[in-house]
Structure formats: structure tokens, C-alpha cells
PDB file of C-alpha atoms and ligand atoms in Angstrom:
ATOM      1  CA  UNK A   1    -104.916 184.714  19.227  1.00 92.00           C
ATOM      2  CA  UNK A   2    -102.017 182.398  18.342  1.00 95.00           C
ATOM      3  CA  UNK A   3    -100.691 184.240  15.276  1.00 98.00           C
ATOM      4  CA  UNK A   4    -101.342 187.458  13.356  1.00 98.00           C
ATOM      5  CA  UNK A   5    -101.290 186.349   9.739  1.00 98.00           C
ATOM      6  CA  UNK A   6    -103.979 188.560   8.202  1.00 98.00           C
ATOM      7  CA  UNK A   7    -106.799 190.988   8.869  1.00 98.00           C
ATOM      8  CA  UNK A   8    -109.044 188.468   7.121  1.00 98.00           C
ATOM      9  CA  UNK A   9    -108.819 185.980   9.969  1.00 98.00           C
ATOM     10  CA  UNK A  10    -109.426 188.535  12.749  1.00 98.00           C
ATOM     11  CA  UNK A  11    -112.841 189.455  14.097  1.00 98.00           C
ATOM     12  CA  UNK A  12    -114.263 192.778  15.262  1.00 98.00           C
ATOM     13  CA  UNK A  13    -113.773 192.005  18.957  1.00 98.00           C
ATOM     14  CA  UNK A  14    -110.096 191.135  18.498  1.00 98.00           C
ATOM     15  CA  UNK A  15    -109.479 194.279  16.448  1.00 98.00           C
ATOM     16  CA  UNK A  16    -111.189 196.459  19.064  1.00 98.00           C
ATOM     17  CA  UNK A  17    -109.116 194.839  21.834  1.00 98.00           C
ATOM     18  CA  UNK A  18    -105.849 195.314  19.960  1.00 98.00           C
ATOM     19  CA  UNK A  19    -106.583 198.997  19.283  1.00 98.00           C
ATOM     20  CA  UNK A  20    -107.638 199.547  22.889  1.00 98.00           C
ATOM     21  CA  UNK A  21    -104.439 197.900  24.165  1.00 98.00           C
ATOM     22  CA  UNK A  22    -102.299 199.793  21.648  1.00 98.00           C
ATOM     23  CA  UNK A  23    -103.693 203.116  22.915  1.00 98.00           C
ATOM     24  CA  UNK A  24    -103.056 201.997  26.496  1.00 98.00           C
ATOM     25  CA  UNK A  25     -99.454 200.930  25.771  1.00 98.00           C
ATOM     26  CA  UNK A  26     -98.898 204.252  23.992  1.00 98.00           C
ATOM     27  CA  UNK A  27    -100.206 206.199  26.997  1.00 98.00           C
ATOM     28  CA  UNK A  28     -98.023 204.162  29.396  1.00 98.00           C
ATOM     29  CA  UNK A  29     -94.891 204.030  27.225  1.00 98.00           C
ATOM     30  CA  UNK A  30     -91.864 203.600  29.467  1.00 95.00           C
ATOM     31  CA  UNK A  31     -94.016 202.530  32.439  1.00 97.00           C
ATOM     32  CA  UNK A  32     -95.805 199.377  31.295  1.00 95.00           C
ATOM     33  CA  UNK A  33     -95.034 195.702  32.047  1.00 96.00           C
ATOM     34  CA  UNK A  34     -92.403 193.721  30.124  1.00 97.00           C
ATOM     35  CA  UNK A  35     -94.169 190.491  29.145  1.00 97.00           C
ATOM     36  CA  UNK A  36     -91.446 189.538  26.633  1.00 97.00           C
ATOM     37  CA  UNK A  37     -88.738 189.396  29.329  1.00 96.00           C
ATOM     38  CA  UNK A  38     -86.372 186.531  28.576  1.00 95.00           C
ATOM     39  CA  UNK A  39     -87.776 186.002  25.081  1.00 96.00           C
ATOM     40  CA  UNK A  40     -86.045 186.162  21.701  1.00 97.00           C
ATOM     41  CA  UNK A  41     -88.153 187.106  18.664  1.00 98.00           C
ATOM     42  CA  UNK A  42     -86.692 186.795  15.184  1.00 98.00           C
ATOM     43  CA  UNK A  43     -87.477 189.057  12.246  1.00 98.00           C
ATOM     44  CA  UNK A  44     -87.106 187.415   8.826  1.00 98.00           C
ATOM     45  CA  UNK A  45     -87.271 190.039   6.067  1.00 98.00           C
ATOM     46  CA  UNK A  46     -86.976 189.251   2.366  1.00 97.00           C
ATOM     47  CA  UNK A  47     -88.081 192.798   1.390  1.00 97.00           C
ATOM     48  CA  UNK A  48     -86.819 196.231   2.450  1.00 97.00           C
ATOM     49  CA  UNK A  49     -88.270 198.032   5.459  1.00 98.00           C
ATOM     50  CA  UNK A  50     -87.778 201.122   7.571  1.00 98.00           C
ATOM     51  CA  UNK A  51     -90.919 201.483   9.709  1.00 98.00           C
ATOM     52  CA  UNK A  52     -91.740 197.815  10.238  1.00 98.00           C
ATOM     53  CA  UNK A  53     -88.248 196.736  11.159  1.00 98.00           C
ATOM     54  CA  UNK A  54     -87.537 199.665  13.477  1.00 98.00           C
ATOM     55  CA  UNK A  55     -90.938 199.551  15.187  1.00 98.00           C
ATOM     56  CA  UNK A  56     -90.703 195.810  15.845  1.00 99.00           C
ATOM     57  CA  UNK A  57     -87.114 195.969  17.100  1.00 98.00           C
ATOM     58  CA  UNK A  58     -87.895 198.897  19.398  1.00 98.00           C
ATOM     59  CA  UNK A  59     -91.219 197.376  20.484  1.00 98.00           C
ATOM     60  CA  UNK A  60     -89.703 194.002  21.398  1.00 98.00           C
ATOM     61  CA  UNK A  61     -87.009 195.749  23.452  1.00 98.00           C
ATOM     62  CA  UNK A  62     -89.538 197.987  25.212  1.00 98.00           C
ATOM     63  CA  UNK A  63     -91.486 194.845  26.178  1.00 98.00           C
ATOM     64  CA  UNK A  64     -88.329 193.276  27.644  1.00 98.00           C
ATOM     65  CA  UNK A  65     -87.460 190.915  24.788  1.00 98.00           C
ATOM     66  CA  UNK A  66     -84.537 190.545  22.403  1.00 98.00           C
ATOM     67  CA  UNK A  67     -85.081 191.090  18.651  1.00 98.00           C
ATOM     68  CA  UNK A  68     -82.953 189.112  16.194  1.00 98.00           C
ATOM     69  CA  UNK A  69     -83.024 190.542  12.670  1.00 98.00           C
ATOM     70  CA  UNK A  70     -82.362 188.058   9.876  1.00 97.00           C
ATOM     71  CA  UNK A  71     -82.381 189.332   6.321  1.00 94.00           C
ATOM     72  CA  UNK A  72     -82.808 186.553   3.789  1.00 91.00           C
ATOM     73  CA  UNK A  73     -79.164 186.902   2.799  1.00 90.00           C
ATOM     74  CA  UNK A  74     -78.033 186.283   6.376  1.00 91.00           C
ATOM     75  CA  UNK A  75     -79.679 182.895   6.562  1.00 96.00           C
ATOM     76  CA  UNK A  76     -79.885 179.774   4.404  1.00 95.00           C
ATOM     77  CA  UNK A  77     -83.413 180.745   3.336  1.00 95.00           C
ATOM     78  CA  UNK A  78     -81.734 183.059   0.828  1.00 94.00           C
ATOM     79  CA  UNK A  79     -79.867 180.061  -0.631  1.00 94.00           C
ATOM     80  CA  UNK A  80     -83.002 178.021  -1.038  1.00 96.00           C
ATOM     81  CA  UNK A  81     -83.558 176.289   2.315  1.00 97.00           C
ATOM     82  CA  UNK A  82     -87.323 175.709   2.508  1.00 97.00           C
ATOM     83  CA  UNK A  83     -89.427 177.919   4.761  1.00 97.00           C
ATOM     84  CA  UNK A  84     -90.717 174.844   6.601  1.00 98.00           C
ATOM     85  CA  UNK A  85     -87.179 173.811   7.595  1.00 98.00           C
ATOM     86  CA  UNK A  86     -86.326 177.364   8.661  1.00 98.00           C
ATOM     87  CA  UNK A  87     -89.526 177.327  10.714  1.00 98.00           C
ATOM     88  CA  UNK A  88     -88.716 174.041  12.432  1.00 98.00           C
ATOM     89  CA  UNK A  89     -85.290 175.355  13.478  1.00 98.00           C
ATOM     90  CA  UNK A  90     -86.456 178.760  14.740  1.00 97.00           C
ATOM     91  CA  UNK A  91     -89.445 177.170  16.437  1.00 97.00           C
ATOM     92  CA  UNK A  92     -87.077 175.221  18.690  1.00 97.00           C
ATOM     93  CA  UNK A  93     -84.939 178.199  19.665  1.00 97.00           C
ATOM     94  CA  UNK A  94     -86.969 181.393  19.616  1.00 97.00           C
ATOM     95  CA  UNK A  95     -90.270 182.560  21.090  1.00 96.00           C
ATOM     96  CA  UNK A  96     -91.862 184.229  18.084  1.00 98.00           C
ATOM     97  CA  UNK A  97     -91.203 185.334  14.531  1.00 98.00           C
ATOM     98  CA  UNK A  98     -92.086 188.346  12.424  1.00 98.00           C
ATOM     99  CA  UNK A  99     -91.929 187.761   8.682  1.00 98.00           C
ATOM    100  CA  UNK A 100     -91.957 190.131   5.705  1.00 98.00           C
ATOM    101  CA  UNK A 101     -91.996 188.309   2.409  1.00 98.00           C
ATOM    102  CA  UNK A 102     -93.815 187.758  -0.909  1.00 98.00           C
ATOM    103  CA  UNK A 103     -96.168 184.787  -0.640  1.00 98.00           C
ATOM    104  CA  UNK A 104     -98.811 184.718   2.086  1.00 98.00           C
ATOM    105  CA  UNK A 105     -98.487 180.943   1.991  1.00 98.00           C
ATOM    106  CA  UNK A 106     -94.912 181.222   3.312  1.00 98.00           C
ATOM    107  CA  UNK A 107     -96.112 183.016   6.431  1.00 98.00           C
ATOM    108  CA  UNK A 108     -98.920 180.486   6.903  1.00 98.00           C
ATOM    109  CA  UNK A 109     -96.446 177.621   6.468  1.00 98.00           C
ATOM    110  CA  UNK A 110     -93.972 179.169   8.902  1.00 98.00           C
ATOM    111  CA  UNK A 111     -96.699 179.431  11.548  1.00 98.00           C
ATOM    112  CA  UNK A 112     -97.742 175.844  10.938  1.00 98.00           C
ATOM    113  CA  UNK A 113     -94.262 174.297  11.064  1.00 98.00           C
ATOM    114  CA  UNK A 114     -92.644 176.470  13.734  1.00 97.00           C
ATOM    115  CA  UNK A 115     -95.386 176.257  16.338  1.00 96.00           C
ATOM    116  CA  UNK A 116     -94.368 179.682  17.637  1.00 97.00           C
ATOM    117  CA  UNK A 117     -96.381 182.923  17.402  1.00 98.00           C
ATOM    118  CA  UNK A 118     -95.939 184.284  13.883  1.00 98.00           C
ATOM    119  CA  UNK A 119     -96.682 187.813  12.674  1.00 98.00           C
ATOM    120  CA  UNK A 120     -97.177 188.873   9.060  1.00 98.00           C
ATOM    121  CA  UNK A 121     -95.072 192.012   8.600  1.00 99.00           C
ATOM    122  CA  UNK A 122     -96.270 192.381   4.957  1.00 98.00           C
ATOM    123  CA  UNK A 123     -96.829 189.923   2.165  1.00 98.00           C
ATOM    124  CA  UNK A 124     -98.120 190.463  -1.363  1.00 98.00           C
ATOM    125  CA  UNK A 125    -101.602 189.760   0.004  1.00 98.00           C
ATOM    126  CA  UNK A 126    -101.859 191.546   3.339  1.00 98.00           C
ATOM    127  CA  UNK A 127    -100.280 194.163   5.595  1.00 98.00           C
ATOM    128  CA  UNK A 128    -102.215 193.601   8.840  1.00 99.00           C
ATOM    129  CA  UNK A 129     -99.872 195.496  11.191  1.00 99.00           C
ATOM    130  CA  UNK A 130    -100.225 198.626   9.063  1.00 99.00           C
ATOM    131  CA  UNK A 131    -104.019 198.520   9.085  1.00 98.00           C
ATOM    132  CA  UNK A 132    -104.092 198.220  12.898  1.00 99.00           C
ATOM    133  CA  UNK A 133    -101.827 201.283  13.167  1.00 99.00           C
ATOM    134  CA  UNK A 134    -104.056 203.131  10.686  1.00 99.00           C
ATOM    135  CA  UNK A 135    -107.171 202.318  12.709  1.00 98.00           C
ATOM    136  CA  UNK A 136    -105.452 203.599  15.858  1.00 98.00           C
ATOM    137  CA  UNK A 137    -104.622 206.821  13.998  1.00 99.00           C
ATOM    138  CA  UNK A 138    -108.219 207.248  12.822  1.00 98.00           C
ATOM    139  CA  UNK A 139    -109.444 206.707  16.384  1.00 98.00           C
ATOM    140  CA  UNK A 140    -107.000 209.321  17.694  1.00 98.00           C
ATOM    141  CA  UNK A 141    -107.783 211.882  15.001  1.00 98.00           C
ATOM    142  CA  UNK A 142    -111.512 211.369  14.445  1.00 98.00           C
ATOM    143  CA  UNK A 143    -112.657 209.582  17.618  1.00 98.00           C
ATOM    144  CA  UNK A 144    -113.776 206.449  15.758  1.00 98.00           C
ATOM    145  CA  UNK A 145    -114.067 204.854  12.328  1.00 98.00           C
ATOM    146  CA  UNK A 146    -117.773 204.239  12.923  1.00 97.00           C
ATOM    147  CA  UNK A 147    -120.092 206.233  10.654  1.00 96.00           C
ATOM    148  CA  UNK A 148    -117.035 207.448   8.713  1.00 98.00           C
ATOM    149  CA  UNK A 149    -116.470 207.235   4.977  1.00 98.00           C
ATOM    150  CA  UNK A 150    -112.993 205.900   4.263  1.00 98.00           C
ATOM    151  CA  UNK A 151    -111.556 206.261   0.760  1.00 99.00           C
ATOM    152  CA  UNK A 152    -108.582 204.455  -0.721  1.00 98.00           C
ATOM    153  CA  UNK A 153    -107.163 205.894  -3.942  1.00 98.00           C
ATOM    154  CA  UNK A 154    -104.645 203.853  -5.933  1.00 98.00           C
ATOM    155  CA  UNK A 155    -104.016 200.166  -6.480  1.00 98.00           C
ATOM    156  CA  UNK A 156    -107.309 198.419  -5.801  1.00 98.00           C
ATOM    157  CA  UNK A 157    -105.828 194.982  -5.277  1.00 98.00           C
ATOM    158  CA  UNK A 158    -102.604 195.395  -3.299  1.00 98.00           C
ATOM    159  CA  UNK A 159    -101.666 194.166   0.155  1.00 98.00           C
ATOM    160  CA  UNK A 160    -102.968 197.466   1.583  1.00 98.00           C
ATOM    161  CA  UNK A 161    -106.340 197.462  -0.152  1.00 98.00           C
ATOM    162  CA  UNK A 162    -106.929 193.780   0.541  1.00 99.00           C
ATOM    163  CA  UNK A 163    -106.290 194.323   4.250  1.00 99.00           C
ATOM    164  CA  UNK A 164    -108.501 197.446   4.226  1.00 99.00           C
ATOM    165  CA  UNK A 165    -111.325 195.500   2.576  1.00 99.00           C
ATOM    166  CA  UNK A 166    -111.188 192.827   5.270  1.00 99.00           C
ATOM    167  CA  UNK A 167    -111.116 195.524   7.962  1.00 98.00           C
ATOM    168  CA  UNK A 168    -114.253 197.083   6.435  1.00 98.00           C
ATOM    169  CA  UNK A 169    -115.911 193.669   6.343  1.00 98.00           C
ATOM    170  CA  UNK A 170    -115.248 193.085  10.048  1.00 98.00           C
ATOM    171  CA  UNK A 171    -115.865 196.621  11.329  1.00 98.00           C
ATOM    172  CA  UNK A 172    -118.666 197.758   9.005  1.00 98.00           C
ATOM    173  CA  UNK A 173    -117.398 201.196   7.953  1.00 98.00           C
ATOM    174  CA  UNK A 174    -117.966 202.442   4.409  1.00 98.00           C
ATOM    175  CA  UNK A 175    -114.853 201.813   2.289  1.00 98.00           C
ATOM    176  CA  UNK A 176    -114.729 203.389  -1.175  1.00 99.00           C
ATOM    177  CA  UNK A 177    -111.836 202.328  -3.380  1.00 99.00           C
ATOM    178  CA  UNK A 178    -111.017 204.519  -6.388  1.00 98.00           C
ATOM    179  CA  UNK A 179    -108.796 202.573  -8.805  1.00 98.00           C
ATOM    180  CA  UNK A 180    -108.246 201.877 -12.508  1.00 98.00           C
ATOM    181  CA  UNK A 181    -110.402 199.045 -13.866  1.00 98.00           C
ATOM    182  CA  UNK A 182    -107.301 196.967 -14.613  1.00 97.00           C
ATOM    183  CA  UNK A 183    -106.224 197.150 -10.955  1.00 98.00           C
ATOM    184  CA  UNK A 184    -109.596 196.603  -9.289  1.00 98.00           C
ATOM    185  CA  UNK A 185    -110.263 193.632  -7.027  1.00 98.00           C
ATOM    186  CA  UNK A 186    -111.440 190.672  -9.117  1.00 98.00           C
ATOM    187  CA  UNK A 187    -115.088 189.644  -8.899  1.00 98.00           C
ATOM    188  CA  UNK A 188    -114.087 186.332  -7.323  1.00 98.00           C
ATOM    189  CA  UNK A 189    -112.395 188.159  -4.433  1.00 98.00           C
ATOM    190  CA  UNK A 190    -115.368 190.504  -3.940  1.00 98.00           C
ATOM    191  CA  UNK A 191    -117.716 187.513  -3.917  1.00 98.00           C
ATOM    192  CA  UNK A 192    -115.639 185.883  -1.172  1.00 98.00           C
ATOM    193  CA  UNK A 193    -115.414 189.170   0.740  1.00 98.00           C
ATOM    194  CA  UNK A 194    -119.189 189.603   0.533  1.00 98.00           C
ATOM    195  CA  UNK A 195    -119.144 193.117   2.007  1.00 98.00           C
ATOM    196  CA  UNK A 196    -121.837 195.480   0.687  1.00 98.00           C
ATOM    197  CA  UNK A 197    -120.128 198.341   2.553  1.00 98.00           C
ATOM    198  CA  UNK A 198    -117.100 198.073   0.180  1.00 98.00           C
ATOM    199  CA  UNK A 199    -117.572 200.064  -3.042  1.00 98.00           C
ATOM    200  CA  UNK A 200    -115.223 200.004  -6.029  1.00 98.00           C
ATOM    201  CA  UNK A 201    -115.248 202.896  -8.486  1.00 98.00           C
ATOM    202  CA  UNK A 202    -113.057 204.063 -11.335  1.00 98.00           C
ATOM    203  CA  UNK A 203    -113.915 207.656 -10.411  1.00 98.00           C
ATOM    204  CA  UNK A 204    -111.510 208.912  -7.723  1.00 98.00           C
ATOM    205  CA  UNK A 205    -113.727 211.981  -7.106  1.00 98.00           C
ATOM    206  CA  UNK A 206    -116.660 209.692  -6.343  1.00 98.00           C
ATOM    207  CA  UNK A 207    -114.592 207.710  -3.836  1.00 98.00           C
ATOM    208  CA  UNK A 208    -113.344 210.883  -2.113  1.00 98.00           C
ATOM    209  CA  UNK A 209    -116.669 212.739  -2.179  1.00 98.00           C
ATOM    210  CA  UNK A 210    -117.543 213.490   1.476  1.00 98.00           C
ATOM    211  CA  UNK A 211    -114.830 211.126   2.760  1.00 98.00           C
ATOM    212  CA  UNK A 212    -113.396 211.609   6.247  1.00 98.00           C
ATOM    213  CA  UNK A 213    -110.253 209.541   5.600  1.00 99.00           C
ATOM    214  CA  UNK A 214    -108.327 209.536   2.318  1.00 98.00           C
ATOM    215  CA  UNK A 215    -105.791 206.776   2.090  1.00 98.00           C
ATOM    216  CA  UNK A 216    -103.199 206.054  -0.553  1.00 98.00           C
ATOM    217  CA  UNK A 217    -100.115 203.909  -1.135  1.00 98.00           C
ATOM    218  CA  UNK A 218     -97.442 203.438  -3.780  1.00 98.00           C
ATOM    219  CA  UNK A 219     -98.650 202.459  -7.248  1.00 98.00           C
ATOM    220  CA  UNK A 220     -95.853 199.921  -7.631  1.00 98.00           C
ATOM    221  CA  UNK A 221     -95.466 197.651  -4.631  1.00 98.00           C
ATOM    222  CA  UNK A 222     -92.275 195.864  -3.661  1.00 98.00           C
ATOM    223  CA  UNK A 223     -91.677 193.007  -6.056  1.00 97.00           C
ATOM    224  CA  UNK A 224     -93.486 194.773  -8.942  1.00 97.00           C
ATOM    225  CA  UNK A 225     -90.550 196.949 -10.016  1.00 96.00           C
ATOM    226  CA  UNK A 226     -90.624 195.455 -13.526  1.00 96.00           C
ATOM    227  CA  UNK A 227     -94.236 196.597 -13.990  1.00 95.00           C
ATOM    228  CA  UNK A 228     -93.417 200.260 -14.712  1.00 93.00           C
ATOM    229  CA  UNK A 229     -96.279 200.375 -17.234  1.00 93.00           C
ATOM    230  CA  UNK A 230     -98.614 200.259 -14.234  1.00 94.00           C
ATOM    231  CA  UNK A 231     -97.914 203.941 -13.627  1.00 94.00           C
ATOM    232  CA  UNK A 232     -99.572 204.886 -16.930  1.00 95.00           C
ATOM    233  CA  UNK A 233    -102.951 203.803 -15.581  1.00 97.00           C
ATOM    234  CA  UNK A 234    -102.663 205.688 -12.300  1.00 97.00           C
ATOM    235  CA  UNK A 235    -102.258 209.340 -13.402  1.00 96.00           C
ATOM    236  CA  UNK A 236    -105.872 210.312 -12.530  1.00 97.00           C
ATOM    237  CA  UNK A 237    -105.541 208.601  -9.146  1.00 98.00           C
ATOM    238  CA  UNK A 238    -103.109 211.047  -7.551  1.00 98.00           C
ATOM    239  CA  UNK A 239    -104.100 212.457  -4.154  1.00 98.00           C
ATOM    240  CA  UNK A 240    -103.808 216.191  -4.757  1.00 98.00           C
ATOM    241  CA  UNK A 241    -105.545 219.388  -3.658  1.00 98.00           C
ATOM    242  CA  UNK A 242    -108.135 219.223  -6.440  1.00 98.00           C
ATOM    243  CA  UNK A 243    -109.200 215.738  -5.378  1.00 98.00           C
ATOM    244  CA  UNK A 244    -109.230 216.615  -1.675  1.00 98.00           C
ATOM    245  CA  UNK A 245    -111.555 219.562  -2.377  1.00 98.00           C
ATOM    246  CA  UNK A 246    -114.298 216.897  -2.654  1.00 98.00           C
ATOM    247  CA  UNK A 247    -113.595 215.408   0.802  1.00 98.00           C
ATOM    248  CA  UNK A 248    -115.369 216.224   4.072  1.00 98.00           C
ATOM    249  CA  UNK A 249    -114.088 219.485   5.532  1.00 97.00           C
ATOM    250  CA  UNK A 250    -112.484 217.786   8.569  1.00 95.00           C
ATOM    251  CA  UNK A 251    -110.824 214.997   6.555  1.00 98.00           C
ATOM    252  CA  UNK A 252    -107.480 213.382   7.281  1.00 98.00           C
ATOM    253  CA  UNK A 253    -104.998 211.930   4.772  1.00 99.00           C
ATOM    254  CA  UNK A 254    -103.164 208.679   5.496  1.00 99.00           C
ATOM    255  CA  UNK A 255    -100.187 207.134   3.703  1.00 98.00           C
ATOM    256  CA  UNK A 256     -98.474 203.987   4.962  1.00 98.00           C
ATOM    257  CA  UNK A 257     -95.158 205.248   3.518  1.00 98.00           C
ATOM    258  CA  UNK A 258     -92.734 205.248   1.824  1.00 98.00           C
ATOM    259  CA  UNK A 259     -94.306 207.938  -0.400  1.00 98.00           C
ATOM    260  CA  UNK A 260     -93.410 208.830  -3.942  1.00 98.00           C
ATOM    261  CA  UNK A 261     -94.061 212.549  -4.273  1.00 98.00           C
ATOM    262  CA  UNK A 262     -95.858 213.707  -7.414  1.00 98.00           C
ATOM    263  CA  UNK A 263     -96.843 210.100  -8.118  1.00 97.00           C
ATOM    264  CA  UNK A 264     -99.583 208.824  -5.774  1.00 98.00           C
ATOM    265  CA  UNK A 265     -99.500 211.994  -3.628  1.00 98.00           C
ATOM    266  CA  UNK A 266     -98.294 215.540  -4.210  1.00 98.00           C
ATOM    267  CA  UNK A 267     -95.554 217.122  -2.130  1.00 98.00           C
ATOM    268  CA  UNK A 268     -98.082 219.781  -1.144  1.00 98.00           C
ATOM    269  CA  UNK A 269    -100.607 217.269   0.249  1.00 98.00           C
ATOM    270  CA  UNK A 270     -97.975 215.121   1.930  1.00 98.00           C
ATOM    271  CA  UNK A 271     -96.468 218.078   3.767  1.00 98.00           C
ATOM    272  CA  UNK A 272     -99.865 219.567   4.659  1.00 98.00           C
ATOM    273  CA  UNK A 273    -100.827 216.243   6.283  1.00 98.00           C
ATOM    274  CA  UNK A 274     -97.378 215.261   7.564  1.00 98.00           C
ATOM    275  CA  UNK A 275     -98.345 215.455  11.229  1.00 98.00           C
ATOM    276  CA  UNK A 276    -101.051 212.811  10.750  1.00 98.00           C
ATOM    277  CA  UNK A 277     -98.972 210.672   8.385  1.00 99.00           C
ATOM    278  CA  UNK A 278     -95.980 210.493  10.736  1.00 98.00           C
ATOM    279  CA  UNK A 279     -98.264 209.916  13.728  1.00 98.00           C
ATOM    280  CA  UNK A 280     -99.572 207.003  11.658  1.00 99.00           C
ATOM    281  CA  UNK A 281     -95.979 205.793  11.207  1.00 99.00           C
ATOM    282  CA  UNK A 282     -95.309 206.080  14.955  1.00 98.00           C
ATOM    283  CA  UNK A 283     -98.467 204.121  15.659  1.00 99.00           C
ATOM    284  CA  UNK A 284     -96.863 201.082  14.045  1.00 99.00           C
ATOM    285  CA  UNK A 285     -94.837 200.808  17.263  1.00 98.00           C
ATOM    286  CA  UNK A 286     -97.841 200.951  19.575  1.00 98.00           C
ATOM    287  CA  UNK A 287    -100.106 198.702  17.498  1.00 99.00           C
ATOM    288  CA  UNK A 288     -97.403 196.056  17.140  1.00 98.00           C
ATOM    289  CA  UNK A 289     -96.619 196.134  20.857  1.00 98.00           C
ATOM    290  CA  UNK A 290    -100.289 195.285  21.449  1.00 98.00           C
ATOM    291  CA  UNK A 291     -99.951 192.376  18.998  1.00 98.00           C
ATOM    292  CA  UNK A 292     -96.756 191.157  20.682  1.00 98.00           C
ATOM    293  CA  UNK A 293     -98.349 191.321  24.138  1.00 98.00           C
ATOM    294  CA  UNK A 294    -101.392 189.362  22.922  1.00 97.00           C
ATOM    295  CA  UNK A 295     -99.206 186.675  21.331  1.00 97.00           C
ATOM    296  CA  UNK A 296     -96.641 186.488  24.151  1.00 93.00           C
ATOM    297  CA  UNK A 297     -99.330 185.544  26.627  1.00 85.00           C
ATOM    298  CA  UNK A 298     -99.336 181.979  25.333  1.00 77.00           C
ATOM    299  CA  UNK A 299     -95.803 181.474  26.655  1.00 71.00           C
ATOM    300  CA  UNK A 300     -97.018 182.146  30.208  1.00 63.00           C
ATOM    301  CA  UNK A 301     -98.336 178.586  30.283  1.00 53.00           C
ATOM    302  CA  UNK A 302     -95.481 176.762  28.528  1.00 54.00           C
ATOM    303  CA  UNK A 303     -91.715 177.173  28.414  1.00 47.00           C
ATOM    304  CA  UNK A 304     -90.138 180.361  29.687  1.00 42.00           C
TER     305      UNK A 304
HETATM  306  N1   CP B 401     -95.331 201.120   5.874  1.00 66.14           N
HETATM  307  C1   CP B 401     -94.342 200.216   5.963  1.00 66.14           C
HETATM  308  O1   CP B 401     -94.566 199.022   6.133  1.00 66.14           O
HETATM  309  O2   CP B 401     -93.098 200.770   5.877  1.00 66.14           O
HETATM  310  P1   CP B 401     -91.727 199.970   5.712  1.00 66.14           P
HETATM  311  O3   CP B 401     -91.770 199.319   4.355  1.00 66.14           O
HETATM  312  O4   CP B 401     -90.670 201.033   5.815  1.00 66.14           O
HETATM  313  O5   CP B 401     -91.626 198.955   6.794  1.00 66.14           O
HETATM  314  N1  NVA B 402     -97.989 198.220  -1.055  1.00 66.14           N
HETATM  315  C1  NVA B 402     -96.677 198.593  -0.574  1.00 66.14           C
HETATM  316  C2  NVA B 402     -96.695 198.808   0.896  1.00 66.14           C
HETATM  317  C3  NVA B 402     -95.382 199.266   1.467  1.00 66.14           C
HETATM  318  C4  NVA B 402     -95.409 199.423   2.934  1.00 66.14           C
HETATM  319  C5  NVA B 402     -95.677 197.515  -0.941  1.00 66.14           C
HETATM  320  O1  NVA B 402     -96.003 196.325  -0.810  1.00 66.14           O
HETATM  321  O2  NVA B 402     -94.579 197.851  -1.379  1.00 66.14           O
END
């Protein structure tokens, strides 16, 4: 694995390995090797972040490396310097880069022009690090995602749902997305995905019926703040006690956070499932350390 740009480009074996290594790094936290010793990894963020930034900075340090956070306003990127020029500079000085931005193409272009391991820390199209942490959480809480029904209630075509759909394609679990028709994945995407185990419904109760995992996310993603009218379509798609009454008795609730209480999830549900949801947040650290270890290995054979 040279980069982590999307869940789409992963395969089942790679996902299984990353989750296995994440669980191992979690169990050995404070006692594992430091394969990033002597390395500097930059973090370029053009959107806000709490979990992703903190977990990467802590994770890089715990693996022996040095994290260098660069918000877009700190660097010339924010004044219009092209991503490919930024990439060619950082590629000559640093050992890897973690990018949070809008266009997926920018992350792809950075990887191409920098030549250094590049990690997608969220774009408008994918949030791969989050999905790996979510899978680790499901494994910890339910033993496995195999033979489980996973529901996603909310925006059917956001970075989170797109990454979940690719995860379902690779891993084969049943994914049921409950979303308004206007925010469903387009037919062209579903044709490309070609995953009969992914079901789209406008009935949230149908998606949650018998589900073991109920997932949600904000209705308005970063960068969509001027689309307030979106909220009008999402009222029936709130994760609340009435909806969860349809789920399997031993269900868990996941939320990538940040959460907007009484919008996509009620205060009551969030607090009732807080232990799982904040374990999910912590798992960002462990999952991303597994990604960093996998990507850092390529430096063992080149410059130090
Ligand atoms: N879930 C997630 O990516 O959180 P942040 O936006 O705080 O990084
Ligand atoms: N879909 C959300 C995820 C936040 C972690 C967003 O892009 O804002």
C-alpha cells in the first residue's frame, strides 16, 4: 500500500490486515515499535477538525515521528499556490502527508506529484480513516461485521456513505441506507459500485429493521453550510428511540462526530450510546496508526 486515498481502492485483505494491526497496536499502546522514528509527516487541513487532527498528531508521535500541522492559511496553498507545487515541495522534505480538503482530485494529485505516502483525512467524496475506525469498533463490540445488518440513516451521498458503500462492496456485509430521495446515491454511482448487498430506501424504519449497527452523520457536511434547506428533507431521518425500537435487540449506534443533537440524533440516543461512540472516536488513533505503519514501511528501503 503506497497511499490511503479511499476505501474504494482498498481490497478485503488490506482492510482485514489494517483492522488486525490496529487492534494489535491498541493492545500494545506504549510498548510497540516506533517505525516513524526520524520521520516528519505533514498535515494539510483546509477544513476544521478535532478527532482527525488530534489522533494523527498523537499517533505520529507515538510511532516516533514528528507531526507538522499546516492549516491552509499557514501556507501558500491558501493564497492560491497549486496543490501540485505544494506537493513537489513537501515531497522533497517530508516523509508523508495527511490531507483534509474538498476535492478528492486534490488528494490524488498530491500523491502523484509528491511521491510520498499520502493519506486522505476527509474529502467531499470519502472519509476512509473514519470507516476503518468504525470497522474496528464493530469488531470490538459485535465480534465481526460478517452476517451483520448495518444501517446508515441520513445523507445518502456524503463522504461517509460513499466510503461505507465501498466498504460493503469489499467486505460483503448488508448495508441499508435510509435517506431522502433527493439525497440518495445517483444511479450512475450505484451502477459503478455494482454491490447487490447495498440497499437504498426512503423508509428509515425499513433500513433500521433488525439492524445490528445504526450509523448516522451530520445532515450538512463541511462546505455545505449554505445549503440549510437540506435540513427540511431530513426530519424523518433522525436517529431517535422510536426508530431504534425497530433495530436488533443487541444493536450499537455509531456517529463519526461532531454530532448535532436533536438534528440527526437525539440527545437521549447520543448519551445512551456515548460509550460506543467515544470508543469509536478513540479508535481513530489506533486505526490511523495501523495506516501510518503500513505506509512508513516503504521508507525502510529508501531514504531515512
Ligand atoms: N469524525 C471526524 O473526522 O471528526 P473531526 O472532523 O473532528 O476530525
Ligand atoms: N460528513 C461530515 C463528516 C465529518 C467528520 C462532513 O464532511 O462534514
